[in-house]
PDB file of C-alpha atoms and ligand atoms in Angstrom:
ATOM      1  CA  MET A   1      -0.153  71.641  -5.083  1.00 81.00           C
ATOM      2  CA  PRO A   2      -3.649  71.599  -2.678  1.00 91.00           C
ATOM      3  CA  ALA A   3      -6.647  69.618  -4.051  1.00 95.00           C
ATOM      4  CA  ALA A   4      -8.544  71.921  -7.376  1.00 97.00           C
ATOM      5  CA  ILE A   5     -12.020  72.047  -5.653  1.00 98.00           C
ATOM      6  CA  LEU A   6     -14.794  72.542  -9.363  1.00 98.00           C
ATOM      7  CA  TYR A   7     -17.764  74.586  -8.392  1.00 98.00           C
ATOM      8  CA  CYS A   8     -21.181  75.195 -10.218  1.00 98.00           C
ATOM      9  CA  ALA A   9     -20.599  77.927 -12.088  1.00 98.00           C
ATOM     10  CA  ASP A  10     -23.818  80.883 -11.726  1.00 97.00           C
ATOM     11  CA  MET A  11     -25.768  80.311 -15.445  1.00 92.00           C
ATOM     12  CA  LEU A  12     -25.856  84.287 -16.321  1.00 93.00           C
ATOM     13  CA  ALA A  13     -22.351  84.701 -15.209  1.00 92.00           C
ATOM     14  CA  PRO A  14     -20.259  81.716 -16.160  1.00 91.00           C
ATOM     15  CA  ARG A  15     -17.058  82.847 -14.852  1.00 94.00           C
ATOM     16  CA  ARG A  16     -18.620  83.461 -12.100  1.00 97.00           C
ATOM     17  CA  PRO A  17     -19.564  80.662  -9.605  1.00 98.00           C
ATOM     18  CA  ASP A  18     -23.096  80.273  -8.133  1.00 98.00           C
ATOM     19  CA  GLU A  19     -24.404  81.907  -5.709  1.00 97.00           C
ATOM     20  CA  HIS A  20     -25.684  78.962  -3.413  1.00 97.00           C
ATOM     21  CA  TYR A  21     -21.879  78.120  -3.402  1.00 98.00           C
ATOM     22  CA  ALA A  22     -19.627  82.119  -4.165  1.00 97.00           C
ATOM     23  CA  ALA A  23     -18.780  82.203   0.313  1.00 97.00           C
ATOM     24  CA  GLU A  24     -17.025  78.744   0.630  1.00 98.00           C
ATOM     25  CA  ALA A  25     -15.963  79.429  -3.258  1.00 98.00           C
ATOM     26  CA  ALA A  26     -13.900  82.451  -1.727  1.00 98.00           C
ATOM     27  CA  LEU A  27     -12.772  80.939   1.442  1.00 98.00           C
ATOM     28  CA  ALA A  28     -11.673  77.722   0.092  1.00 97.00           C
ATOM     29  CA  ALA A  29      -9.592  80.308  -2.481  1.00 97.00           C
ATOM     30  CA  GLY A  30      -8.277  82.095  -0.137  1.00 97.00           C
ATOM     31  CA  PHE A  31      -6.800  78.916   1.439  1.00 96.00           C
ATOM     32  CA  GLY A  32      -4.802  78.324  -1.414  1.00 95.00           C
ATOM     33  CA  ALA A  33      -6.807  76.090  -3.548  1.00 95.00           C
ATOM     34  CA  PRO A  34      -6.358  76.865  -7.277  1.00 96.00           C
ATOM     35  CA  ILE A  35     -10.397  76.667  -7.898  1.00 97.00           C
ATOM     36  CA  ALA A  36     -12.279  76.310 -11.355  1.00 98.00           C
ATOM     37  CA  LEU A  37     -15.932  75.960 -12.822  1.00 98.00           C
ATOM     38  CA  ILE A  38     -17.821  73.571 -14.158  1.00 98.00           C
ATOM     39  CA  ASP A  39     -21.162  74.380 -16.052  1.00 98.00           C
ATOM     40  CA  HIS A  40     -23.900  71.594 -14.337  1.00 98.00           C
ATOM     41  CA  ASP A  41     -26.493  72.540 -17.216  1.00 97.00           C
ATOM     42  CA  ALA A  42     -24.177  70.947 -19.891  1.00 98.00           C
ATOM     43  CA  LEU A  43     -23.878  68.333 -17.611  1.00 98.00           C
ATOM     44  CA  THR A  44     -27.401  67.285 -16.969  1.00 96.00           C
ATOM     45  CA  ARG A  45     -28.155  67.179 -20.241  1.00 96.00           C
ATOM     46  CA  GLY A  46     -25.316  65.116 -20.669  1.00 95.00           C
ATOM     47  CA  GLU A  47     -22.474  67.369 -22.510  1.00 97.00           C
ATOM     48  CA  THR A  48     -19.555  66.608 -20.842  1.00 97.00           C
ATOM     49  CA  ALA A  49     -17.321  68.562 -22.489  1.00 96.00           C
ATOM     50  CA  ARG A  50     -19.028  71.379 -22.521  1.00 97.00           C
ATOM     51  CA  ALA A  51     -19.384  70.753 -18.722  1.00 98.00           C
ATOM     52  CA  VAL A  52     -15.930  71.047 -18.409  1.00 98.00           C
ATOM     53  CA  ALA A  53     -14.518  73.681 -20.848  1.00 97.00           C
ATOM     54  CA  ARG A  54     -13.378  76.607 -17.917  1.00 97.00           C
ATOM     55  CA  VAL A  55     -11.461  73.680 -16.339  1.00 98.00           C
ATOM     56  CA  PRO A  56      -7.656  74.079 -16.800  1.00 97.00           C
ATOM     57  CA  SER A  57      -5.839  71.315 -18.106  1.00 96.00           C
ATOM     58  CA  GLY A  58      -3.606  69.690 -15.622  1.00 95.00           C
ATOM     59  CA  LEU A  59      -4.605  70.763 -12.212  1.00 95.00           C
ATOM     60  CA  GLY A  60      -3.741  67.414 -10.790  1.00 95.00           C
ATOM     61  CA  GLN A  61      -6.380  65.939  -7.998  1.00 95.00           C
ATOM     62  CA  ALA A  62      -9.714  67.565  -7.203  1.00 97.00           C
ATOM     63  CA  TRP A  63     -13.298  67.787  -5.217  1.00 98.00           C
ATOM     64  CA  TYR A  64     -16.366  68.033  -7.013  1.00 98.00           C
ATOM     65  CA  ARG A  65     -18.233  70.673  -4.680  1.00 98.00           C
ATOM     66  CA  GLY A  66     -22.153  71.371  -6.838  1.00 98.00           C
ATOM     67  CA  TRP A  67     -25.169  70.323  -7.568  1.00 98.00           C
ATOM     68  CA  MET A  68     -26.168  66.925  -7.219  1.00 98.00           C
ATOM     69  CA  ALA A  69     -25.718  64.432 -10.836  1.00 98.00           C
ATOM     70  CA  THR A  70     -27.068  60.974 -11.187  1.00 97.00           C
ATOM     71  CA  GLY A  71     -24.352  58.112 -11.194  1.00 97.00           C
ATOM     72  CA  ASP A  72     -23.519  58.265 -14.975  1.00 97.00           C
ATOM     73  CA  GLN A  73     -23.435  61.926 -15.571  1.00 98.00           C
ATOM     74  CA  TYR A  74     -20.649  62.081 -12.533  1.00 98.00           C
ATOM     75  CA  ALA A  75     -19.191  58.892 -14.509  1.00 98.00           C
ATOM     76  CA  GLY A  76     -19.035  61.295 -17.690  1.00 98.00           C
ATOM     77  CA  LEU A  77     -17.691  64.203 -15.909  1.00 98.00           C
ATOM     78  CA  HIS A  78     -15.429  62.197 -13.771  1.00 98.00           C
ATOM     79  CA  ARG A  79     -14.153  60.980 -17.645  1.00 98.00           C
ATOM     80  CA  ALA A  80     -14.043  64.552 -19.059  1.00 98.00           C
ATOM     81  CA  LEU A  81     -11.724  65.913 -16.378  1.00 98.00           C
ATOM     82  CA  THR A  82      -9.887  62.853 -16.555  1.00 97.00           C
ATOM     83  CA  ALA A  83      -9.017  64.097 -20.604  1.00 97.00           C
ATOM     84  CA  ARG A  84      -7.675  66.758 -19.295  1.00 96.00           C
ATOM     85  CA  GLY A  85      -5.265  65.955 -16.421  1.00 96.00           C
ATOM     86  CA  VAL A  86      -7.973  66.280 -14.050  1.00 97.00           C
ATOM     87  CA  HIS A  87      -8.348  63.451 -11.254  1.00 97.00           C
ATOM     88  CA  LEU A  88     -11.721  63.629  -9.477  1.00 97.00           C
ATOM     89  CA  ALA A  89     -10.604  61.888  -5.657  1.00 96.00           C
ATOM     90  CA  THR A  90     -14.087  60.147  -5.587  1.00 98.00           C
ATOM     91  CA  ALA A  91     -14.463  57.621  -8.219  1.00 98.00           C
ATOM     92  CA  PRO A  92     -17.718  56.909 -10.023  1.00 98.00           C
ATOM     93  CA  GLY A  93     -19.135  53.434  -8.154  1.00 98.00           C
ATOM     94  CA  GLN A  94     -17.942  55.881  -5.194  1.00 98.00           C
ATOM     95  CA  TYR A  95     -19.679  58.422  -6.332  1.00 98.00           C
ATOM     96  CA  ARG A  96     -22.892  56.071  -7.047  1.00 98.00           C
ATOM     97  CA  ALA A  97     -22.329  53.995  -3.577  1.00 98.00           C
ATOM     98  CA  ALA A  98     -22.510  57.132  -1.382  1.00 98.00           C
ATOM     99  CA  HIS A  99     -24.677  58.784  -3.322  1.00 98.00           C
ATOM    100  CA  GLU A 100     -27.616  56.434  -3.935  1.00 98.00           C
ATOM    101  CA  LEU A 101     -28.851  54.117  -1.161  1.00 98.00           C
ATOM    102  CA  PRO A 102     -28.347  50.493  -2.413  1.00 98.00           C
ATOM    103  CA  GLY A 103     -24.766  51.310  -3.004  1.00 98.00           C
ATOM    104  CA  TRP A 104     -24.139  52.386   0.673  1.00 98.00           C
ATOM    105  CA  TYR A 105     -26.867  50.304   2.581  1.00 98.00           C
ATOM    106  CA  GLY A 106     -24.896  47.022   3.117  1.00 98.00           C
ATOM    107  CA  ALA A 107     -22.271  48.440   5.327  1.00 98.00           C
ATOM    108  CA  PHE A 108     -24.559  50.471   7.221  1.00 98.00           C
ATOM    109  CA  ALA A 109     -27.311  48.665   7.845  1.00 98.00           C
ATOM    110  CA  ALA A 110     -27.167  47.514  11.594  1.00 98.00           C
ATOM    111  CA  LEU A 111     -26.836  51.335  11.648  1.00 98.00           C
ATOM    112  CA  THR A 112     -29.748  52.330   9.503  1.00 98.00           C
ATOM    113  CA  PRO A 113     -33.466  51.636   9.538  1.00 98.00           C
ATOM    114  CA  ALA A 114     -34.395  48.209   7.676  1.00 98.00           C
ATOM    115  CA  SER A 115     -35.095  49.169   3.711  1.00 98.00           C
ATOM    116  CA  ARG A 116     -35.347  46.728   0.464  1.00 98.00           C
ATOM    117  CA  TRP A 117     -35.468  48.219  -3.293  1.00 98.00           C
ATOM    118  CA  MET A 118     -36.616  47.417  -6.468  1.00 98.00           C
ATOM    119  CA  PRO A 119     -35.166  49.762 -10.044  1.00 98.00           C
ATOM    120  CA  LEU A 120     -37.417  51.265 -11.752  1.00 98.00           C
ATOM    121  CA  GLU A 121     -38.440  53.809 -14.545  1.00 98.00           C
ATOM    122  CA  PRO A 122     -39.607  56.905 -14.302  1.00 98.00           C
ATOM    123  CA  ARG A 123     -43.863  56.785 -13.847  1.00 98.00           C
ATOM    124  CA  GLN A 124     -43.124  52.795 -13.696  1.00 98.00           C
ATOM    125  CA  ILE A 125     -45.733  51.842 -10.933  1.00 98.00           C
ATOM    126  CA  PRO A 126     -44.742  48.219  -9.664  1.00 97.00           C
ATOM    127  CA  ASP A 127     -47.958  46.706  -8.992  1.00 95.00           C
ATOM    128  CA  ASP A 128     -49.504  44.806  -5.696  1.00 96.00           C
ATOM    129  CA  GLY A 129     -47.576  41.647  -5.531  1.00 96.00           C
ATOM    130  CA  VAL A 130     -44.524  42.969  -6.231  1.00 96.00           C
ATOM    131  CA  LEU A 131     -44.919  45.869  -3.725  1.00 97.00           C
ATOM    132  CA  ALA A 132     -46.365  43.581  -1.196  1.00 97.00           C
ATOM    133  CA  ALA A 133     -43.288  40.846  -1.191  1.00 97.00           C
ATOM    134  CA  LEU A 134     -41.113  44.415  -1.213  1.00 97.00           C
ATOM    135  CA  ALA A 135     -42.599  45.239   1.920  1.00 97.00           C
ATOM    136  CA  GLY A 136     -43.021  41.769   3.147  1.00 97.00           C
ATOM    137  CA  GLU A 137     -38.892  41.383   4.379  1.00 97.00           C
ATOM    138  CA  LEU A 138     -39.842  44.821   6.741  1.00 98.00           C
ATOM    139  CA  PRO A 139     -41.681  44.633   9.901  1.00 96.00           C
ATOM    140  CA  SER A 140     -45.184  45.167   9.301  1.00 93.00           C
ATOM    141  CA  GLY A 141     -45.925  48.937  10.720  1.00 97.00           C
ATOM    142  CA  PRO A 142     -45.261  52.262   9.908  1.00 97.00           C
ATOM    143  CA  GLY A 143     -42.871  53.371   6.471  1.00 98.00           C
ATOM    144  CA  MET A 144     -41.915  55.898   4.197  1.00 98.00           C
ATOM    145  CA  VAL A 145     -40.476  55.506   0.692  1.00 98.00           C
ATOM    146  CA  LYS A 146     -38.489  57.252  -1.275  1.00 98.00           C
ATOM    147  CA  ASP A 147     -35.992  56.923  -4.524  1.00 98.00           C
ATOM    148  CA  TYR A 148     -32.604  56.230  -4.044  1.00 98.00           C
ATOM    149  CA  VAL A 149     -31.418  59.671  -3.383  1.00 98.00           C
ATOM    150  CA  LYS A 150     -34.457  61.418  -2.303  1.00 97.00           C
ATOM    151  CA  SER A 151     -37.741  61.285  -0.199  1.00 97.00           C
ATOM    152  CA  ARG A 152     -41.346  64.244  -0.813  1.00 98.00           C
ATOM    153  CA  LYS A 153     -40.842  64.967   3.079  1.00 94.00           C
ATOM    154  CA  SER A 154     -42.557  67.370   3.220  1.00 94.00           C
ATOM    155  CA  GLU A 155     -45.306  66.077   0.867  1.00 97.00           C
ATOM    156  CA  PRO A 156     -46.846  63.121   3.758  1.00 96.00           C
ATOM    157  CA  GLU A 157     -48.983  61.520   1.288  1.00 98.00           C
ATOM    158  CA  ALA A 158     -45.931  60.829  -0.727  1.00 98.00           C
ATOM    159  CA  CYS A 159     -44.113  59.645   1.618  1.00 98.00           C
ATOM    160  CA  PHE A 160     -45.725  58.299   4.484  1.00 96.00           C
ATOM    161  CA  VAL A 161     -47.463  54.654   5.284  1.00 97.00           C
ATOM    162  CA  ASP A 162     -49.700  54.133   8.553  1.00 97.00           C
ATOM    163  CA  ASP A 163     -48.653  50.130   7.734  1.00 98.00           C
ATOM    164  CA  LEU A 164     -46.308  48.116   5.643  1.00 98.00           C
ATOM    165  CA  ALA A 165     -48.664  45.234   6.060  1.00 97.00           C
ATOM    166  CA  ASP A 166     -51.644  47.945   4.378  1.00 97.00           C
ATOM    167  CA  THR A 167     -50.696  46.417   0.294  1.00 97.00           C
ATOM    168  CA  ALA A 168     -53.535  49.387  -1.209  1.00 97.00           C
ATOM    169  CA  SER A 169     -52.412  52.348   1.257  1.00 97.00           C
ATOM    170  CA  LEU A 170     -48.650  51.337   0.858  1.00 98.00           C
ATOM    171  CA  HIS A 171     -49.555  51.361  -3.893  1.00 98.00           C
ATOM    172  CA  GLU A 172     -51.886  55.367  -2.772  1.00 98.00           C
ATOM    173  CA  THR A 173     -48.395  56.637  -1.433  1.00 98.00           C
ATOM    174  CA  ALA A 174     -45.323  54.754  -3.317  1.00 98.00           C
ATOM    175  CA  ALA A 175     -47.566  55.476  -6.809  1.00 98.00           C
ATOM    176  CA  THR A 176     -48.232  59.054  -5.585  1.00 98.00           C
ATOM    177  CA  PHE A 177     -44.459  59.748  -4.996  1.00 98.00           C
ATOM    178  CA  ILE A 178     -43.540  57.966  -7.997  1.00 98.00           C
ATOM    179  CA  GLU A 179     -45.716  60.204  -9.895  1.00 98.00           C
ATOM    180  CA  ARG A 180     -44.566  63.206  -8.492  1.00 98.00           C
ATOM    181  CA  GLN A 181     -40.774  62.404  -8.865  1.00 98.00           C
ATOM    182  CA  GLY A 182     -41.679  62.058 -12.717  1.00 98.00           C
ATOM    183  CA  ALA A 183     -38.313  61.738 -14.826  1.00 96.00           C
ATOM    184  CA  ASP A 184     -35.985  62.647 -11.919  1.00 96.00           C
ATOM    185  CA  LEU A 185     -37.039  59.260 -10.133  1.00 98.00           C
ATOM    186  CA  ALA A 186     -33.480  58.706  -9.010  1.00 98.00           C
ATOM    187  CA  GLY A 187     -32.628  54.800  -9.987  1.00 98.00           C
ATOM    188  CA  GLY A 188     -36.518  53.284  -8.148  1.00 98.00           C
ATOM    189  CA  LEU A 189     -38.200  52.892  -5.212  1.00 98.00           C
ATOM    190  CA  VAL A 190     -36.929  52.628  -1.406  1.00 98.00           C
ATOM    191  CA  VAL A 191     -39.039  51.608   1.213  1.00 98.00           C
ATOM    192  CA  ARG A 192     -38.048  51.864   4.896  1.00 98.00           C
ATOM    193  CA  ALA A 193     -39.141  50.715   8.432  1.00 98.00           C
ATOM    194  CA  PHE A 194     -40.036  53.888  10.137  1.00 97.00           C
ATOM    195  CA  GLU A 195     -38.895  54.556  13.398  1.00 96.00           C
ATOM    196  CA  ASP A 196     -39.123  57.428  16.359  1.00 95.00           C
ATOM    197  CA  PHE A 197     -36.404  59.937  15.861  1.00 95.00           C
ATOM    198  CA  ILE A 198     -35.867  62.651  18.858  1.00 93.00           C
ATOM    199  CA  GLY A 199     -37.087  66.266  16.478  1.00 90.00           C
ATOM    200  CA  SER A 200     -40.052  68.145  15.844  1.00 82.00           C
ATOM    201  CA  SER A 201     -43.781  69.123  13.732  1.00 79.00           C
ATOM    202  CA  GLY A 202     -42.585  65.255  12.215  1.00 78.00           C
ATOM    203  CA  ARG A 203     -39.098  65.797  11.795  1.00 85.00           C
ATOM    204  CA  ALA A 204     -35.979  64.535  12.923  1.00 88.00           C
ATOM    205  CA  ALA A 205     -33.391  67.024  14.540  1.00 92.00           C
ATOM    206  CA  GLU A 206     -30.194  65.555  12.028  1.00 95.00           C
ATOM    207  CA  ALA A 207     -26.980  66.821  12.462  1.00 96.00           C
ATOM    208  CA  ARG A 208     -24.976  65.909   9.351  1.00 97.00           C
ATOM    209  CA  VAL A 209     -21.474  65.175   9.915  1.00 98.00           C
ATOM    210  CA  TRP A 210     -18.390  65.205   6.889  1.00 98.00           C
ATOM    211  CA  TRP A 211     -16.684  62.382   6.437  1.00 98.00           C
ATOM    212  CA  VAL A 212     -12.444  62.636   4.646  1.00 97.00           C
ATOM    213  CA  ARG A 213     -11.033  60.657   3.904  1.00 96.00           C
ATOM    214  CA  GLY A 214     -12.827  58.515   7.373  1.00 96.00           C
ATOM    215  CA  GLU A 215     -12.525  61.358   9.435  1.00 96.00           C
ATOM    216  CA  PRO A 216     -15.623  63.621  11.115  1.00 97.00           C
ATOM    217  CA  VAL A 217     -14.009  66.709  10.043  1.00 97.00           C
ATOM    218  CA  VAL A 218     -17.337  68.636  10.362  1.00 97.00           C
ATOM    219  CA  VAL A 219     -19.887  67.876  12.746  1.00 97.00           C
ATOM    220  CA  GLY A 220     -23.272  70.451  12.024  1.00 95.00           C
ATOM    221  CA  PRO A 221     -27.110  70.422  11.405  1.00 94.00           C
ATOM    222  CA  HIS A 222     -29.023  69.186   9.073  1.00 95.00           C
ATOM    223  CA  PRO A 223     -28.690  72.537   6.126  1.00 94.00           C
ATOM    224  CA  ASP A 224     -33.279  72.253   6.576  1.00 92.00           C
ATOM    225  CA  GLN A 225     -31.571  73.290  10.443  1.00 89.00           C
ATOM    226  CA  PRO A 226     -28.981  75.657  10.277  1.00 88.00           C
ATOM    227  CA  GLY A 227     -30.047  76.803  13.913  1.00 83.00           C
ATOM    228  CA  THR A 228     -30.041  72.566  15.478  1.00 85.00           C
ATOM    229  CA  ALA A 229     -27.267  72.055  18.371  1.00 84.00           C
ATOM    230  CA  VAL A 230     -26.213  68.519  17.993  1.00 85.00           C
ATOM    231  CA  ALA A 231     -23.848  66.012  19.542  1.00 90.00           C
ATOM    232  CA  PRO A 232     -24.252  62.245  17.904  1.00 93.00           C
ATOM    233  CA  ASP A 233     -22.468  59.519  19.529  1.00 93.00           C
ATOM    234  CA  LEU A 234     -20.074  58.322  16.421  1.00 95.00           C
ATOM    235  CA  THR A 235     -19.038  55.258  17.303  1.00 88.00           C
ATOM    236  CA  GLY A 236     -19.795  52.203  15.598  1.00 92.00           C
ATOM    237  CA  ILE A 237     -20.185  55.038  12.318  1.00 97.00           C
ATOM    238  CA  ALA A 238     -16.473  55.339  11.748  1.00 97.00           C
ATOM    239  CA  ALA A 239     -16.181  51.704  11.153  1.00 97.00           C
ATOM    240  CA  ALA A 240     -19.449  51.397   8.609  1.00 98.00           C
ATOM    241  CA  VAL A 241     -18.130  54.518   7.137  1.00 98.00           C
ATOM    242  CA  ALA A 242     -14.275  53.214   6.227  1.00 97.00           C
ATOM    243  CA  ALA A 243     -16.332  50.322   5.271  1.00 98.00           C
ATOM    244  CA  LEU A 244     -18.333  51.558   2.211  1.00 98.00           C
ATOM    245  CA  GLY A 245     -14.522  52.793   1.155  1.00 97.00           C
ATOM    246  CA  CYS A 246     -15.662  56.629   0.276  1.00 98.00           C
ATOM    247  CA  PRO A 247     -13.394  59.417   0.280  1.00 97.00           C
ATOM    248  CA  PHE A 248     -15.403  62.062   0.867  1.00 98.00           C
ATOM    249  CA  ILE A 249     -19.198  61.263   2.098  1.00 98.00           C
ATOM    250  CA  THR A 250     -21.820  62.555   4.246  1.00 98.00           C
ATOM    251  CA  THR A 251     -23.873  60.941   7.266  1.00 98.00           C
ATOM    252  CA  ASP A 252     -27.293  62.648   8.206  1.00 98.00           C
ATOM    253  CA  LEU A 253     -27.640  60.657  12.167  1.00 97.00           C
ATOM    254  CA  ALA A 254     -31.143  61.004  13.765  1.00 96.00           C
ATOM    255  CA  GLN A 255     -31.210  59.978  17.788  1.00 95.00           C
ATOM    256  CA  ARG A 256     -34.518  57.940  18.555  1.00 96.00           C
ATOM    257  CA  THR A 257     -36.326  57.917  20.808  1.00 95.00           C
ATOM    258  CA  ASP A 258     -34.546  54.899  23.873  1.00 96.00           C
ATOM    259  CA  GLY A 259     -32.085  56.556  22.813  1.00 94.00           C
ATOM    260  CA  ARG A 260     -29.370  55.472  20.356  1.00 95.00           C
ATOM    261  CA  TRP A 261     -28.116  57.454  16.951  1.00 96.00           C
ATOM    262  CA  ARG A 262     -29.090  55.982  14.154  1.00 97.00           C
ATOM    263  CA  VAL A 263     -27.981  56.765  10.193  1.00 98.00           C
ATOM    264  CA  ILE A 264     -30.972  58.511   8.074  1.00 98.00           C
ATOM    265  CA  GLU A 265     -28.588  58.459   5.104  1.00 98.00           C
ATOM    266  CA  VAL A 266     -25.138  58.735   3.577  1.00 98.00           C
ATOM    267  CA  GLY A 267     -24.513  61.251   0.490  1.00 98.00           C
ATOM    268  CA  ASP A 268     -21.230  61.234  -1.178  1.00 98.00           C
ATOM    269  CA  GLY A 269     -20.313  65.091   0.279  1.00 98.00           C
ATOM    270  CA  GLN A 270     -19.611  66.599  -3.014  1.00 98.00           C
ATOM    271  CA  VAL A 271     -22.771  67.408  -4.111  1.00 98.00           C
ATOM    272  CA  SER A 272     -24.119  68.043   0.387  1.00 98.00           C
ATOM    273  CA  ASP A 273     -25.833  70.801   1.028  1.00 98.00           C
ATOM    274  CA  PHE A 274     -23.331  72.548   3.433  1.00 98.00           C
ATOM    275  CA  PRO A 275     -25.310  74.926   6.561  1.00 96.00           C
ATOM    276  CA  ARG A 276     -25.656  78.349   6.807  1.00 94.00           C
ATOM    277  CA  GLY A 277     -24.226  79.703  10.069  1.00 93.00           C
ATOM    278  CA  THR A 278     -21.429  76.617  10.057  1.00 95.00           C
ATOM    279  CA  ASP A 279     -18.088  76.993   9.157  1.00 96.00           C
ATOM    280  CA  PRO A 280     -17.028  75.072   6.387  1.00 97.00           C
ATOM    281  CA  GLU A 281     -13.033  75.959   6.989  1.00 97.00           C
ATOM    282  CA  PRO A 282     -12.017  72.004   8.714  1.00 98.00           C
ATOM    283  CA  LEU A 283     -13.631  70.877   5.342  1.00 98.00           C
ATOM    284  CA  LEU A 284     -12.661  72.608   2.792  1.00 98.00           C
ATOM    285  CA  ARG A 285      -8.884  72.634   4.985  1.00 97.00           C
ATOM    286  CA  ALA A 286      -9.108  68.625   4.946  1.00 97.00           C
ATOM    287  CA  LEU A 287     -10.218  68.451   1.036  1.00 97.00           C
ATOM    288  CA  LEU A 288      -7.039  70.750   0.377  1.00 95.00           C
ATOM    289  CA  ARG A 289      -4.632  68.433   2.151  1.00 90.00           C
ATOM    290  CA  ALA A 290      -4.166  66.208  -1.772  1.00 63.00           C
ATOM    291  CA  PRO A 291      -6.333  62.931  -1.357  1.00 59.00           C
ATOM    292  CA  HIS A 292      -4.924  60.191  -0.894  1.00 56.00           C
ATOM    293  CA  PRO A 293      -6.356  56.375  -1.095  1.00 47.00           C
ATOM    294  CA  LEU A 294      -7.892  55.062   2.424  1.00 41.00           C
TER     295      LEU A 294
HETATM  296  N1  ATP B 301     -37.320  55.535   8.420  1.00 64.81           N
HETATM  297  C1  ATP B 301     -37.579  56.252   9.095  1.00 64.81           C
HETATM  298  N2  ATP B 301     -37.991  56.847  10.184  1.00 64.81           N
HETATM  299  C2  ATP B 301     -38.491  58.058   9.971  1.00 64.81           C
HETATM  300  N3  ATP B 301     -38.262  58.341   9.792  1.00 64.81           N
HETATM  301  C3  ATP B 301     -37.908  59.062   9.088  1.00 64.81           C
HETATM  302  C4  ATP B 301     -37.501  58.075   7.929  1.00 64.81           C
HETATM  303  N4  ATP B 301     -36.256  58.285   7.131  1.00 64.81           N
HETATM  304  C5  ATP B 301     -36.738  60.046   6.243  1.00 64.81           C
HETATM  305  N5  ATP B 301     -37.722  60.358   7.658  1.00 64.81           N
HETATM  306  C6  ATP B 301     -37.652  60.949   8.174  1.00 64.81           C
HETATM  307  O1  ATP B 301     -37.565  62.157   7.056  1.00 64.81           O
HETATM  308  C7  ATP B 301     -37.081  62.853   5.907  1.00 64.81           C
HETATM  309  C8  ATP B 301     -36.629  62.967   4.392  1.00 64.81           C
HETATM  310  O2  ATP B 301     -35.520  61.453   4.762  1.00 64.81           O
HETATM  311  P1  ATP B 301     -34.860  61.827   3.781  1.00 64.81           P
HETATM  312  O3  ATP B 301     -33.472  62.566   4.319  1.00 64.81           O
HETATM  313  O4  ATP B 301     -34.444  59.747   3.562  1.00 64.81           O
HETATM  314  O5  ATP B 301     -35.353  62.257   2.855  1.00 64.81           O
HETATM  315  P2  ATP B 301     -34.218  63.355   1.619  1.00 64.81           P
HETATM  316  O6  ATP B 301     -35.589  63.529   1.212  1.00 64.81           O
HETATM  317  O7  ATP B 301     -33.212  62.541   1.350  1.00 64.81           O
HETATM  318  O8  ATP B 301     -33.632  64.305   1.954  1.00 64.81           O
HETATM  319  P3  ATP B 301     -32.751  65.831   2.273  1.00 64.81           P
HETATM  320  O9  ATP B 301     -33.082  66.697   2.400  1.00 64.81           O
HETATM  321  O10 ATP B 301     -32.194  65.278   3.504  1.00 64.81           O
HETATM  322  O11 ATP B 301     -31.578  65.042   1.511  1.00 64.81           O
HETATM  323  C9  ATP B 301     -35.882  62.790   7.673  1.00 64.81           C
HETATM  324  O12 ATP B 301     -35.217  63.554   7.791  1.00 64.81           O
HETATM  325  C10 ATP B 301     -36.562  62.619   8.971  1.00 64.81           C
HETATM  326  O13 ATP B 301     -36.656  63.449   9.344  1.00 64.81           O
HETATM  327 MG1   MG B 302     -32.577  63.762   4.418  1.00 64.81          MG
END
């Protein structure tokens, strides 16, 4: 039997996939995938039994394709499904490793901008000494901040820093970022050295590469830039993907102005957005082949 795919349900019509995933779910069903639905709202409330109540028991191997979950929420989802005889191919530790920068950074360190991080509670602002020590491990010059998962890239005052050695300005940007993330701050603060990428309007032109069991099955644009033509050089990237050891991830790649392709970020493929206008068939076909360890 092909692996099942679990999509998020439409909140108002819980027997249907969320509109955002409806076309992909219909295509997967057409390829013979058993489809089942997750109540993502219940998942974020920690009501895992309710979240999986519509998933038939004994579905066997499965993938999730839906909205982001925290590492703890995913672990709860994995556990509740296992109790029903439904086995997500990505283990909770693998989800966290791909989803959060501290989890994937080690495998990709030579391929991605230099980064340091510190765990924080939501709304906790680190003091200047702590920030200066963190930034002191990175080259001086421009940088950016984000949490373990997301940035506020469209709000420059909460994202970009002209000089990481200027602690007052790093503090200002980091504090603005942390305040605006509010309760949603994921894990803590990440500070990254800035690199010059080819792109337009201040955004790097990114390719999103979809890796299933270590194979690049789709190379497309970033979902924010659906029309962009991209042809990244994957030399060296596959080895880092293999080192991370997760069965289904995405890598967002951008070309530096010196020509080198760099990894902007890694994501768990289950919660990565698929770009409109790109054919998901090769991805779905790769997912449907029963998952097995790398
Ligand atoms: N180290 C860096 N140097 C230069 N530009 C960067 C750097 N890191 C990120 N950027 C720019 O900022 C944007 C947002 O960064 P990133 O992808 O890490 O954040 P995000 O919020 O997780 O985005 P996504 O929408 O892809 O999930 C990137 O698309 C890129 O244009
Ligand atoms: Mg990104």
